[in-house]
mmCIF file of C-alpha atoms in Angstrom:
data_model
loop_
_atom_site.group_PDB
_atom_site.id
_atom_site.type_symbol
_atom_site.label_atom_id
_atom_site.label_comp_id
_atom_site.label_asym_id
_atom_site.label_seq_id
_atom_site.Cartn_x
_atom_site.Cartn_y
_atom_site.Cartn_z
ATOM 1 C CA UNK C 1 1.321 -17.616 21.873
ATOM 2 C CA UNK C 2 1.151 -18.527 18.369
ATOM 3 C CA UNK C 3 -2.385 -18.128 16.929
ATOM 4 C CA UNK C 4 -3.592 -20.250 14.216
ATOM 5 C CA UNK C 5 -5.450 -17.799 11.835
ATOM 6 C CA UNK C 6 -7.385 -18.438 8.479
ATOM 7 C CA UNK C 7 -9.095 -16.029 6.073
ATOM 8 C CA UNK C 8 -11.872 -16.811 3.943
ATOM 9 C CA UNK C 9 -12.748 -14.325 1.006
ATOM 10 C CA UNK C 10 -16.340 -14.502 -0.309
ATOM 11 C CA UNK C 11 -17.521 -13.308 -3.782
ATOM 12 C CA UNK C 12 -18.158 -14.530 -7.390
ATOM 13 C CA UNK C 13 -16.226 -11.584 -8.594
ATOM 14 C CA UNK C 14 -13.123 -12.777 -6.862
ATOM 15 C CA UNK C 15 -13.182 -16.077 -8.936
ATOM 16 C CA UNK C 16 -14.283 -14.991 -12.239
ATOM 17 C CA UNK C 17 -11.617 -12.430 -12.622
ATOM 18 C CA UNK C 18 -13.675 -9.157 -12.329
ATOM 19 C CA UNK C 19 -11.638 -8.018 -9.306
ATOM 20 C CA UNK C 20 -8.588 -9.375 -7.561
ATOM 21 C CA UNK C 21 -8.774 -10.561 -3.867
ATOM 22 C CA UNK C 22 -6.794 -7.596 -2.139
ATOM 23 C CA UNK C 23 -8.503 -8.231 0.990
ATOM 24 C CA UNK C 24 -6.606 -11.492 1.980
ATOM 25 C CA UNK C 25 -3.391 -9.616 1.176
ATOM 26 C CA UNK C 26 -4.365 -6.549 3.179
ATOM 27 C CA UNK C 27 -5.356 -8.771 6.184
ATOM 28 C CA UNK C 28 -2.005 -10.443 5.987
ATOM 29 C CA UNK C 29 -0.101 -7.263 5.798
ATOM 30 C CA UNK C 30 -1.934 -5.749 8.589
ATOM 31 C CA UNK C 31 -1.477 -8.803 10.804
ATOM 32 C CA UNK C 32 2.157 -9.379 9.693
ATOM 33 C CA UNK C 33 2.926 -5.862 10.972
ATOM 34 C CA UNK C 34 1.812 -6.884 14.461
ATOM 35 C CA UNK C 35 3.521 -10.157 14.535
ATOM 36 C CA UNK C 36 0.765 -12.517 13.500
ATOM 37 C CA UNK C 37 0.580 -14.895 10.461
ATOM 38 C CA UNK C 38 -2.107 -16.235 8.379
ATOM 39 C CA UNK C 39 -2.006 -20.110 8.215
ATOM 40 C CA UNK C 40 -4.568 -20.532 5.442
ATOM 41 C CA UNK C 41 -6.284 -18.517 2.885
ATOM 42 C CA UNK C 42 -9.351 -19.471 0.867
ATOM 43 C CA UNK C 43 -11.703 -17.909 -1.808
ATOM 44 C CA UNK C 44 -15.294 -19.082 -2.432
ATOM 45 C CA UNK C 45 -18.096 -18.031 -4.603
ATOM 46 C CA UNK C 46 -21.531 -16.549 -3.394
ATOM 47 C CA UNK C 47 -22.882 -20.196 -2.610
ATOM 48 C CA UNK C 48 -24.539 -20.581 0.779
ATOM 49 C CA UNK C 49 -23.838 -24.312 1.125
ATOM 50 C CA UNK C 50 -20.188 -23.988 0.035
ATOM 51 C CA UNK C 51 -19.638 -21.203 2.477
ATOM 52 C CA UNK C 52 -21.339 -22.900 5.326
ATOM 53 C CA UNK C 53 -19.079 -26.238 4.671
ATOM 54 C CA UNK C 54 -15.944 -24.042 4.619
ATOM 55 C CA UNK C 55 -16.919 -22.389 7.847
ATOM 56 C CA UNK C 56 -17.501 -25.633 9.738
ATOM 57 C CA UNK C 57 -14.310 -27.194 8.248
ATOM 58 C CA UNK C 58 -12.153 -24.060 9.160
ATOM 59 C CA UNK C 59 -13.489 -23.673 12.654
ATOM 60 C CA UNK C 60 -12.290 -27.275 13.358
ATOM 61 C CA UNK C 61 -8.679 -26.400 12.399
ATOM 62 C CA UNK C 62 -8.146 -22.874 13.368
ATOM 63 C CA UNK C 63 -8.362 -20.653 16.428
ATOM 64 C CA UNK C 64 -9.220 -17.478 14.499
ATOM 65 C CA UNK C 65 -11.420 -17.329 11.205
ATOM 66 C CA UNK C 66 -11.540 -13.988 9.317
ATOM 67 C CA UNK C 67 -14.364 -13.745 6.772
ATOM 68 C CA UNK C 68 -14.750 -10.904 4.192
ATOM 69 C CA UNK C 69 -17.435 -10.286 1.573
ATOM 70 C CA UNK C 70 -21.137 -11.169 1.167
ATOM 71 C CA UNK C 71 -22.640 -8.802 3.780
ATOM 72 C CA UNK C 72 -24.427 -6.557 1.331
ATOM 73 C CA UNK C 73 -28.164 -5.826 0.819
ATOM 74 C CA UNK C 74 -28.651 -7.993 -2.388
ATOM 75 C CA UNK C 75 -29.702 -11.472 -3.058
ATOM 76 C CA UNK C 76 -26.211 -12.840 -3.729
ATOM 77 C CA UNK C 77 -24.900 -11.674 -0.336
ATOM 78 C CA UNK C 78 -25.217 -14.916 1.620
ATOM 79 C CA UNK C 79 -22.442 -14.840 4.204
ATOM 80 C CA UNK C 80 -24.756 -14.226 7.231
ATOM 81 C CA UNK C 81 -27.202 -16.866 6.110
ATOM 82 C CA UNK C 82 -24.363 -19.327 5.533
ATOM 83 C CA UNK C 83 -22.930 -18.689 8.980
ATOM 84 C CA UNK C 84 -26.262 -19.318 10.593
ATOM 85 C CA UNK C 85 -26.619 -22.535 8.552
ATOM 86 C CA UNK C 86 -23.174 -23.600 9.395
ATOM 87 C CA UNK C 87 -23.652 -23.503 13.134
ATOM 88 C CA UNK C 88 -27.420 -24.281 13.403
ATOM 89 C CA UNK C 89 -28.438 -20.851 14.551
ATOM 90 C CA UNK C 90 -31.393 -18.856 13.527
ATOM 91 C CA UNK C 91 -31.291 -15.920 11.216
ATOM 92 C CA UNK C 92 -32.770 -13.008 13.083
ATOM 93 C CA UNK C 93 -33.317 -9.384 12.618
ATOM 94 C CA UNK C 94 -30.662 -7.937 14.854
ATOM 95 C CA UNK C 95 -31.928 -4.520 16.393
ATOM 96 C CA UNK C 96 -28.387 -3.269 17.292
ATOM 97 C CA UNK C 97 -27.344 -3.843 13.588
ATOM 98 C CA UNK C 98 -30.537 -2.307 12.205
ATOM 99 C CA UNK C 99 -29.914 0.763 14.464
ATOM 100 C CA UNK C 100 -26.348 1.156 13.099
ATOM 101 C CA UNK C 101 -27.647 0.899 9.444
ATOM 102 C CA UNK C 102 -30.221 3.603 9.931
ATOM 103 C CA UNK C 103 -27.675 5.867 11.679
ATOM 104 C CA UNK C 104 -25.222 5.619 8.865
ATOM 105 C CA UNK C 105 -27.771 6.804 6.305
ATOM 106 C CA UNK C 106 -29.012 9.451 8.790
ATOM 107 C CA UNK C 107 -25.621 10.693 9.435
ATOM 108 C CA UNK C 108 -24.631 10.661 5.798
ATOM 109 C CA UNK C 109 -27.972 12.432 4.763
ATOM 110 C CA UNK C 110 -28.833 9.538 2.470
ATOM 111 C CA UNK C 111 -32.071 7.787 1.832
ATOM 112 C CA UNK C 112 -32.165 4.339 3.112
ATOM 113 C CA UNK C 113 -33.552 1.651 0.722
ATOM 114 C CA UNK C 114 -35.623 -0.987 2.387
ATOM 115 C CA UNK C 115 -33.394 -3.726 1.120
ATOM 116 C CA UNK C 116 -30.650 -2.439 3.397
ATOM 117 C CA UNK C 117 -32.730 -3.934 6.311
ATOM 118 C CA UNK C 118 -31.297 -7.302 4.886
ATOM 119 C CA UNK C 119 -27.965 -6.376 6.284
ATOM 120 C CA UNK C 120 -29.251 -6.558 9.864
ATOM 121 C CA UNK C 121 -30.242 -10.189 9.314
ATOM 122 C CA UNK C 122 -27.511 -11.956 11.405
ATOM 123 C CA UNK C 123 -27.008 -15.204 13.326
ATOM 124 C CA UNK C 124 -28.832 -15.361 16.549
ATOM 125 C CA UNK C 125 -26.638 -14.433 19.654
ATOM 126 C CA UNK C 126 -23.944 -12.900 17.529
ATOM 127 C CA UNK C 127 -21.868 -9.791 18.773
ATOM 128 C CA UNK C 128 -22.343 -7.028 16.276
ATOM 129 C CA UNK C 129 -19.123 -5.168 15.019
ATOM 130 C CA UNK C 130 -19.746 -1.459 14.115
ATOM 131 C CA UNK C 131 -18.745 -0.407 10.589
ATOM 132 C CA UNK C 132 -18.081 3.279 10.619
ATOM 133 C CA UNK C 133 -17.394 3.607 6.931
ATOM 134 C CA UNK C 134 -20.184 1.590 5.268
ATOM 135 C CA UNK C 135 -23.674 0.226 5.686
ATOM 136 C CA UNK C 136 -22.778 -3.433 6.548
ATOM 137 C CA UNK C 137 -22.187 -4.115 10.099
ATOM 138 C CA UNK C 138 -19.825 -6.983 10.830
ATOM 139 C CA UNK C 139 -20.478 -9.585 13.402
ATOM 140 C CA UNK C 140 -18.463 -11.912 15.619
ATOM 141 C CA UNK C 141 -19.200 -15.728 16.586
ATOM 142 C CA UNK C 142 -17.680 -17.937 18.954
ATOM 143 C CA UNK C 143 -17.874 -21.453 17.974
ATOM 144 C CA UNK C 144 -15.924 -24.695 19.323
ATOM 145 C CA UNK C 145 -13.079 -22.634 20.849
ATOM 146 C CA UNK C 146 -12.670 -20.717 17.585
ATOM 147 C CA UNK C 147 -13.340 -16.981 17.043
ATOM 148 C CA UNK C 148 -15.090 -16.049 13.762
ATOM 149 C CA UNK C 149 -15.112 -12.340 12.683
ATOM 150 C CA UNK C 150 -17.248 -11.431 9.610
ATOM 151 C CA UNK C 151 -16.311 -8.115 7.680
ATOM 152 C CA UNK C 152 -17.676 -6.424 4.671
ATOM 153 C CA UNK C 153 -15.729 -6.993 1.403
ATOM 154 C CA UNK C 154 -15.274 -3.267 0.583
ATOM 155 C CA UNK C 155 -11.361 -3.029 1.208
ATOM 156 C CA UNK C 156 -11.627 0.566 2.854
ATOM 157 C CA UNK C 157 -14.292 -0.709 5.207
ATOM 158 C CA UNK C 158 -12.665 -4.013 5.920
ATOM 159 C CA UNK C 159 -9.311 -2.780 6.608
ATOM 160 C CA UNK C 160 -10.672 -0.189 9.217
ATOM 161 C CA UNK C 161 -12.655 -3.028 10.929
ATOM 162 C CA UNK C 162 -9.594 -5.356 11.112
ATOM 163 C CA UNK C 163 -7.541 -2.652 12.749
ATOM 164 C CA UNK C 164 -10.487 -1.786 15.207
ATOM 165 C CA UNK C 165 -12.009 -5.153 15.921
ATOM 166 C CA UNK C 166 -9.617 -7.959 14.920
ATOM 167 C CA UNK C 167 -6.199 -6.699 16.230
ATOM 168 C CA UNK C 168 -7.203 -5.930 19.712
ATOM 169 C CA UNK C 169 -8.862 -9.330 20.133
ATOM 170 C CA UNK C 170 -5.671 -11.029 18.642
ATOM 171 C CA UNK C 171 -3.704 -9.214 21.323
ATOM 172 C CA UNK C 172 -6.028 -10.364 24.065
ATOM 173 C CA UNK C 173 -5.760 -13.992 22.865
ATOM 174 C CA UNK C 174 -1.868 -13.931 22.680
ATOM 175 C CA UNK C 175 -1.581 -12.381 26.230
ATOM 176 C CA UNK C 176 -0.421 -8.997 24.789
ATOM 177 C CA UNK C 177 2.864 -10.526 23.449
ATOM 178 C CA UNK C 178 2.725 -11.041 19.563
ATOM 179 C CA UNK C 179 4.714 -14.311 18.721
ATOM 180 C CA UNK C 180 6.856 -12.393 16.136
ATOM 181 C CA UNK C 181 8.214 -8.800 15.871
ATOM 182 C CA UNK C 182 9.156 -7.645 12.418
ATOM 183 C CA UNK C 183 10.884 -4.502 11.371
ATOM 184 C CA UNK C 184 10.654 -3.862 7.606
ATOM 185 C CA UNK C 185 13.302 -1.705 5.835
ATOM 186 C CA UNK C 186 12.470 -0.652 2.215
ATOM 187 C CA UNK C 187 15.425 -0.422 -0.081
ATOM 188 C CA UNK C 188 15.666 1.456 -3.600
ATOM 189 C CA UNK C 189 18.733 1.111 -5.814
ATOM 190 C CA UNK C 190 20.008 -2.249 -4.717
ATOM 191 C CA UNK C 191 18.993 -5.585 -6.109
ATOM 192 C CA UNK C 192 17.974 -8.412 -3.654
ATOM 193 C CA UNK C 193 21.222 -10.355 -4.250
ATOM 194 C CA UNK C 194 23.399 -7.048 -3.832
ATOM 195 C CA UNK C 195 21.493 -6.231 -0.582
ATOM 196 C CA UNK C 196 22.088 -9.637 0.761
ATOM 197 C CA UNK C 197 25.799 -9.562 -0.181
ATOM 198 C CA UNK C 198 26.370 -6.229 1.514
ATOM 199 C CA UNK C 199 25.001 -7.808 4.799
ATOM 200 C CA UNK C 200 27.395 -10.728 4.558
ATOM 201 C CA UNK C 201 29.284 -11.298 7.822
ATOM 202 C CA UNK C 202 27.018 -8.972 9.891
ATOM 203 C CA UNK C 203 27.052 -10.193 13.469
ATOM 204 C CA UNK C 204 23.332 -9.379 14.381
ATOM 205 C CA UNK C 205 22.052 -9.750 17.787
ATOM 206 C CA UNK C 206 21.421 -13.243 18.908
ATOM 207 C CA UNK C 207 17.791 -14.034 18.217
ATOM 208 C CA UNK C 208 17.389 -11.822 15.177
ATOM 209 C CA UNK C 209 16.894 -13.222 11.746
ATOM 210 C CA UNK C 210 16.814 -11.554 8.249
ATOM 211 C CA UNK C 211 14.382 -12.186 5.451
ATOM 212 C CA UNK C 212 13.879 -10.538 1.991
ATOM 213 C CA UNK C 213 11.017 -9.709 -0.223
ATOM 214 C CA UNK C 214 10.462 -7.619 -3.367
ATOM 215 C CA UNK C 215 7.712 -5.041 -3.963
ATOM 216 C CA UNK C 216 9.095 -3.820 -7.388
ATOM 217 C CA UNK C 217 11.152 -1.800 -7.640
ATOM 218 C CA UNK C 218 11.862 -1.885 -3.859
ATOM 219 C CA UNK C 219 13.508 -4.634 -1.903
ATOM 220 C CA UNK C 220 12.167 -5.384 1.572
ATOM 221 C CA UNK C 221 14.573 -6.231 4.181
ATOM 222 C CA UNK C 222 12.782 -7.979 7.008
ATOM 223 C CA UNK C 223 14.299 -8.103 10.539
ATOM 224 C CA UNK C 224 12.530 -10.461 12.853
ATOM 225 C CA UNK C 225 12.737 -11.396 16.537
ATOM 226 C CA UNK C 226 10.820 -12.879 19.306
ATOM 227 C CA UNK C 227 10.409 -12.546 23.152
ATOM 228 C CA UNK C 228 9.990 -9.600 25.469
ATOM 229 C CA UNK C 229 13.311 -7.973 24.342
ATOM 230 C CA UNK C 230 12.400 -8.243 20.609
ATOM 231 C CA UNK C 231 11.986 -4.366 19.926
ATOM 232 C CA UNK C 232 15.372 -3.771 21.629
ATOM 233 C CA UNK C 233 17.041 -6.390 19.627
ATOM 234 C CA UNK C 234 15.472 -5.103 16.343
ATOM 235 C CA UNK C 235 16.788 -1.558 17.215
ATOM 236 C CA UNK C 236 20.298 -2.806 17.592
ATOM 237 C CA UNK C 237 19.965 -4.776 14.344
ATOM 238 C CA UNK C 238 18.609 -1.912 12.499
ATOM 239 C CA UNK C 239 21.455 0.164 13.460
ATOM 240 C CA UNK C 240 24.049 -2.321 12.050
ATOM 241 C CA UNK C 241 22.006 -2.633 8.827
ATOM 242 C CA UNK C 242 21.734 1.136 8.555
ATOM 243 C CA UNK C 243 25.707 1.113 8.660
ATOM 244 C CA UNK C 244 26.042 -1.312 5.794
ATOM 245 C CA UNK C 245 23.248 -0.097 3.469
ATOM 246 C CA UNK C 246 23.084 3.689 4.348
ATOM 247 C CA UNK C 247 20.951 5.940 2.314
ATOM 248 C CA UNK C 248 19.522 3.149 0.205
ATOM 249 C CA UNK C 249 16.999 2.684 2.840
ATOM 250 C CA UNK C 250 14.122 4.906 1.754
ATOM 251 C CA UNK C 251 11.382 3.948 4.038
ATOM 252 C CA UNK C 252 10.453 1.920 7.155
ATOM 253 C CA UNK C 253 7.454 -0.285 8.168
ATOM 254 C CA UNK C 254 4.262 0.851 6.506
ATOM 255 C CA UNK C 255 5.787 4.167 5.224
ATOM 256 C CA UNK C 256 6.255 4.280 1.454
ATOM 257 C CA UNK C 257 8.705 6.170 -0.576
ATOM 258 C CA UNK C 258 6.262 8.874 -1.604
ATOM 259 C CA UNK C 259 5.430 9.398 2.083
ATOM 260 C CA UNK C 260 9.110 9.679 2.826
ATOM 261 C CA UNK C 261 9.596 12.283 0.189
ATOM 262 C CA UNK C 262 6.280 14.084 1.360
ATOM 263 C CA UNK C 263 7.577 14.135 5.123
ATOM 264 C CA UNK C 264 11.005 15.482 3.993
ATOM 265 C CA UNK C 265 9.428 18.167 1.722
ATOM 266 C CA UNK C 266 7.070 19.282 4.579
ATOM 267 C CA UNK C 267 9.965 19.455 7.027
ATOM 268 C CA UNK C 268 12.139 21.521 4.386
ATOM 269 C CA UNK C 269 9.440 24.105 3.815
ATOM 270 C CA UNK C 270 10.241 23.853 0.222
ATOM 271 C CA UNK C 271 7.765 23.672 -2.753
ATOM 272 C CA UNK C 272 7.744 21.151 -5.598
ATOM 273 C CA UNK C 273 6.531 21.303 -9.264
ATOM 274 C CA UNK C 274 6.728 18.263 -11.801
ATOM 275 C CA UNK C 275 7.006 18.013 -15.336
ATOM 276 C CA UNK C 276 6.124 14.362 -16.424
ATOM 277 C CA UNK C 277 5.932 12.728 -19.890
ATOM 278 C CA UNK C 278 6.440 9.045 -19.871
ATOM 279 C CA UNK C 279 5.159 8.747 -16.242
ATOM 280 C CA UNK C 280 1.977 10.501 -17.139
ATOM 281 C CA UNK C 281 1.563 12.273 -13.699
ATOM 282 C CA UNK C 282 2.418 9.082 -11.683
ATOM 283 C CA UNK C 283 4.678 10.933 -9.456
ATOM 284 C CA UNK C 284 2.161 13.756 -8.847
ATOM 285 C CA UNK C 285 -0.536 11.131 -8.206
ATOM 286 C CA UNK C 286 1.482 9.362 -5.578
ATOM 287 C CA UNK C 287 2.335 12.593 -3.602
ATOM 288 C CA UNK C 288 -1.123 14.058 -3.908
ATOM 289 C CA UNK C 289 -2.531 10.961 -2.401
ATOM 290 C CA UNK C 290 -0.965 11.908 0.796
ATOM 291 C CA UNK C 291 -3.016 14.259 3.105
ATOM 292 C CA UNK C 292 -1.273 17.661 3.434
ATOM 293 C CA UNK C 293 0.405 17.569 0.004
ATOM 294 C CA UNK C 294 -0.897 21.155 -0.726
ATOM 295 C CA UNK C 295 1.721 22.522 1.733
ATOM 296 C CA UNK C 296 4.644 21.509 -0.674
ATOM 297 C CA UNK C 297 3.178 20.491 -3.865
ATOM 298 C CA UNK C 298 2.458 23.275 -6.344
ATOM 299 C CA UNK C 299 1.571 21.884 -9.656
ATOM 300 C CA UNK C 300 2.332 18.997 -12.070
ATOM 301 C CA UNK C 301 2.533 19.322 -15.861
ATOM 302 C CA UNK C 302 1.840 16.025 -18.009
ATOM 303 C CA UNK C 303 3.683 17.353 -21.258
ATOM 304 C CA UNK C 304 3.344 14.251 -23.366
ATOM 305 C CA UNK C 305 3.676 15.810 -26.749
ATOM 306 C CA UNK C 306 6.516 17.978 -28.063
ATOM 307 C CA UNK C 307 4.098 20.723 -28.507
ATOM 308 C CA UNK C 308 3.168 20.549 -24.886
ATOM 309 C CA UNK C 309 6.884 20.694 -23.916
ATOM 310 C CA UNK C 310 7.373 23.795 -26.024
ATOM 311 C CA UNK C 311 4.214 25.545 -25.098
ATOM 312 C CA UNK C 312 4.125 24.749 -21.218
ATOM 313 C CA UNK C 313 7.898 24.288 -20.468
ATOM 314 C CA UNK C 314 9.543 26.562 -22.931
ATOM 315 C CA UNK C 315 11.709 23.701 -24.267
ATOM 316 C CA UNK C 316 12.992 25.073 -27.552
ATOM 317 C CA UNK C 317 11.930 23.467 -30.978
ATOM 318 C CA UNK C 318 15.694 23.279 -31.744
ATOM 319 C CA UNK C 319 16.305 20.795 -28.749
ATOM 320 C CA UNK C 320 13.170 18.938 -29.581
ATOM 321 C CA UNK C 321 14.316 18.566 -33.244
ATOM 322 C CA UNK C 322 18.145 18.091 -32.691
ATOM 323 C CA UNK C 323 18.221 16.078 -29.378
ATOM 324 C CA UNK C 324 14.786 14.812 -29.319
ATOM 325 C CA UNK C 325 12.107 14.752 -26.404
ATOM 326 C CA UNK C 326 13.830 11.792 -24.817
ATOM 327 C CA UNK C 327 17.290 13.298 -24.133
ATOM 328 C CA UNK C 328 19.224 14.691 -21.228
ATOM 329 C CA UNK C 329 19.018 18.085 -22.712
ATOM 330 C CA UNK C 330 15.336 18.078 -23.057
ATOM 331 C CA UNK C 331 14.819 16.717 -19.571
ATOM 332 C CA UNK C 332 17.088 19.552 -18.260
ATOM 333 C CA UNK C 333 14.992 22.018 -20.175
ATOM 334 C CA UNK C 334 11.776 20.689 -19.005
ATOM 335 C CA UNK C 335 12.891 21.223 -15.268
ATOM 336 C CA UNK C 336 14.490 24.584 -15.794
ATOM 337 C CA UNK C 337 11.592 25.935 -17.961
ATOM 338 C CA UNK C 338 9.004 24.732 -15.300
ATOM 339 C CA UNK C 339 11.012 26.329 -12.450
ATOM 340 C CA UNK C 340 11.248 29.685 -14.231
ATOM 341 C CA UNK C 341 7.532 29.736 -14.831
ATOM 342 C CA UNK C 342 6.338 28.631 -11.480
ATOM 343 C CA UNK C 343 9.027 29.987 -9.192
ATOM 344 C CA UNK C 344 8.848 26.828 -6.983
ATOM 345 C CA UNK C 345 11.901 25.885 -5.002
ATOM 346 C CA UNK C 346 12.343 22.455 -6.774
ATOM 347 C CA UNK C 347 11.235 21.073 -10.066
ATOM 348 C CA UNK C 348 11.862 17.571 -11.367
ATOM 349 C CA UNK C 349 11.349 16.309 -14.922
ATOM 350 C CA UNK C 350 10.918 12.815 -16.386
ATOM 351 C CA UNK C 351 10.865 11.986 -20.060
ATOM 352 C CA UNK C 352 11.363 8.591 -21.721
ATOM 353 C CA UNK C 353 10.121 5.630 -23.770
ATOM 354 C CA UNK C 354 8.039 3.226 -21.727
ATOM 355 C CA UNK C 355 7.170 0.991 -24.536
ATOM 356 C CA UNK C 356 6.210 -1.480 -25.606
ATOM 357 C CA UNK C 357 6.692 0.559 -28.896
ATOM 358 C CA UNK C 358 8.617 3.646 -29.870
ATOM 359 C CA UNK C 359 12.197 2.653 -29.035
ATOM 360 C CA UNK C 360 15.196 2.708 -31.466
ATOM 361 C CA UNK C 361 18.816 1.474 -31.635
ATOM 362 C CA UNK C 362 20.043 4.640 -30.018
ATOM 363 C CA UNK C 363 17.196 4.866 -27.660
ATOM 364 C CA UNK C 364 15.682 1.547 -26.865
ATOM 365 C CA UNK C 365 12.674 0.966 -24.764
ATOM 366 C CA UNK C 366 13.370 1.801 -21.166
ATOM 367 C CA UNK C 367 15.490 4.871 -21.996
ATOM 368 C CA UNK C 368 14.581 7.469 -19.451
ATOM 369 C CA UNK C 369 16.059 10.836 -18.480
ATOM 370 C CA UNK C 370 15.424 12.705 -15.086
ATOM 371 C CA UNK C 371 16.331 16.254 -14.364
ATOM 372 C CA UNK C 372 16.288 18.286 -11.269
ATOM 373 C CA UNK C 373 16.422 22.043 -10.960
ATOM 374 C CA UNK C 374 16.775 24.064 -7.631
ATOM 375 C CA UNK C 375 18.494 27.238 -6.679
ATOM 376 C CA UNK C 376 21.601 25.282 -5.574
ATOM 377 C CA UNK C 377 21.286 22.344 -7.965
ATOM 378 C CA UNK C 378 20.933 21.653 -11.653
ATOM 379 C CA UNK C 379 21.432 18.008 -12.757
ATOM 380 C CA UNK C 380 20.218 15.547 -15.317
ATOM 381 C CA UNK C 381 20.885 11.883 -16.050
ATOM 382 C CA UNK C 382 19.823 9.105 -18.383
ATOM 383 C CA UNK C 383 18.760 5.601 -17.273
ATOM 384 C CA UNK C 384 18.180 2.350 -19.265
ATOM 385 C CA UNK C 385 15.380 0.509 -17.388
ATOM 386 C CA UNK C 386 13.865 -2.865 -18.311
ATOM 387 C CA UNK C 387 10.606 -4.628 -17.851
ATOM 388 C CA UNK C 388 7.018 -3.980 -18.913
ATOM 389 C CA UNK C 389 5.570 -0.657 -19.612
ATOM 390 C CA UNK C 390 4.082 -0.700 -16.302
ATOM 391 C CA UNK C 391 7.334 -1.477 -14.703
ATOM 392 C CA UNK C 392 9.266 1.134 -16.485
ATOM 393 C CA UNK C 393 6.828 3.731 -15.593
ATOM 394 C CA UNK C 394 6.935 2.723 -11.951
ATOM 395 C CA UNK C 395 10.787 2.697 -11.574
ATOM 396 C CA UNK C 396 10.864 5.921 -13.507
ATOM 397 C CA UNK C 397 8.355 7.485 -10.999
ATOM 398 C CA UNK C 398 10.309 6.007 -8.049
ATOM 399 C CA UNK C 399 13.682 7.292 -9.363
ATOM 400 C CA UNK C 400 12.335 10.738 -9.566
ATOM 401 C CA UNK C 401 11.150 10.597 -6.046
ATOM 402 C CA UNK C 402 14.609 9.205 -5.085
ATOM 403 C CA UNK C 403 16.282 12.118 -6.615
ATOM 404 C CA UNK C 404 14.145 14.426 -4.465
ATOM 405 C CA UNK C 405 14.712 12.550 -1.351
ATOM 406 C CA UNK C 406 18.430 12.464 -1.713
ATOM 407 C CA UNK C 407 18.487 16.234 -2.680
ATOM 408 C CA UNK C 408 16.559 17.090 0.441
ATOM 409 C CA UNK C 409 18.736 14.767 2.627
ATOM 410 C CA UNK C 410 21.954 16.408 1.203
ATOM 411 C CA UNK C 411 20.544 19.742 1.848
ATOM 412 C CA UNK C 412 19.721 18.983 5.346
ATOM 413 C CA UNK C 413 23.086 17.531 6.362
ATOM 414 C CA UNK C 414 25.209 19.983 8.381
ATOM 415 C CA UNK C 415 28.064 21.562 6.140
ATOM 416 C CA UNK C 416 31.535 20.678 7.125
#
């Protein structure tokens, strides 16, 4: 059963440029992974009448409406009041919601401000939805054959409640069979056109279709199928795609490239240290975002200046003077110097020119060198990346992770 779903994001800050609306994208991503699609997305300011009018309109055209934002304790948090107004319900102090709010403050050893009681003012006869990560309970309304779920706007709280409260209800409405199953394969090192060309002539199982997307610098290959046998069809299709694209697939589903590398490092039992210059610690940040990173990650050195490279990594002043900090020789010296001082199993170094200034004819913006040092491997290579400063830093960090991933995969392969 295809469900008609809309998302309404509420907040002045979303429309005045203060913060981006990441909630609609997050909901779309979470629903998409389970085979559901958003038909409509809308953003509104903190205006009671506008919110109420939008709720009435969306309810008449959709089966499910997801609302985020405007459930806080301040005067400009008007979503609950607007929902009561939209459907002619009284706004009442909900005892269950109030108990949840008080319990949150008590459990976190925090003093509750009297204004937080406002978050328990909800439309009459609503269903309260617990928020285990914040003070604002959500709530559910059934109106004219439409299910409306109201969640707080704080992304972490909202996403947890979508998984706990929304997805099970969607499965119940769809009879336990999502209308579309999707398998996402994340590819690094191939462009979107190149990926498509490699798959030309591939005889996929009947009922499987292919889509593409880009999350720079990765290409997302999306395998889609419907019906009771969808997962089996996708398994067969994935095997076929794997034969064509091989090791360029760096992650699957919701897994990221850093998570793939973290998993491989954990399985290998090896330790890693990083020396970063142009990436400014980005690789280390991505890896240490992952719980359990301490089992494999030893340390990271952000050696931006020549002096830092000399002091911390023992890169000789002659190399820095003759070859320059942005050179294959320097990257190699950074990696080997760090491994000698840390005695970790693997060290990786990144040095380059992210721009927008600092380039030259010989070394234009986007020139990046990466090196890896291990007991059984010493390698370094230069790249010419293009794009904005942010894009160059991001692709450089991804390439450093890719070096680690490929080293670990090669090391794990049985020797002939």
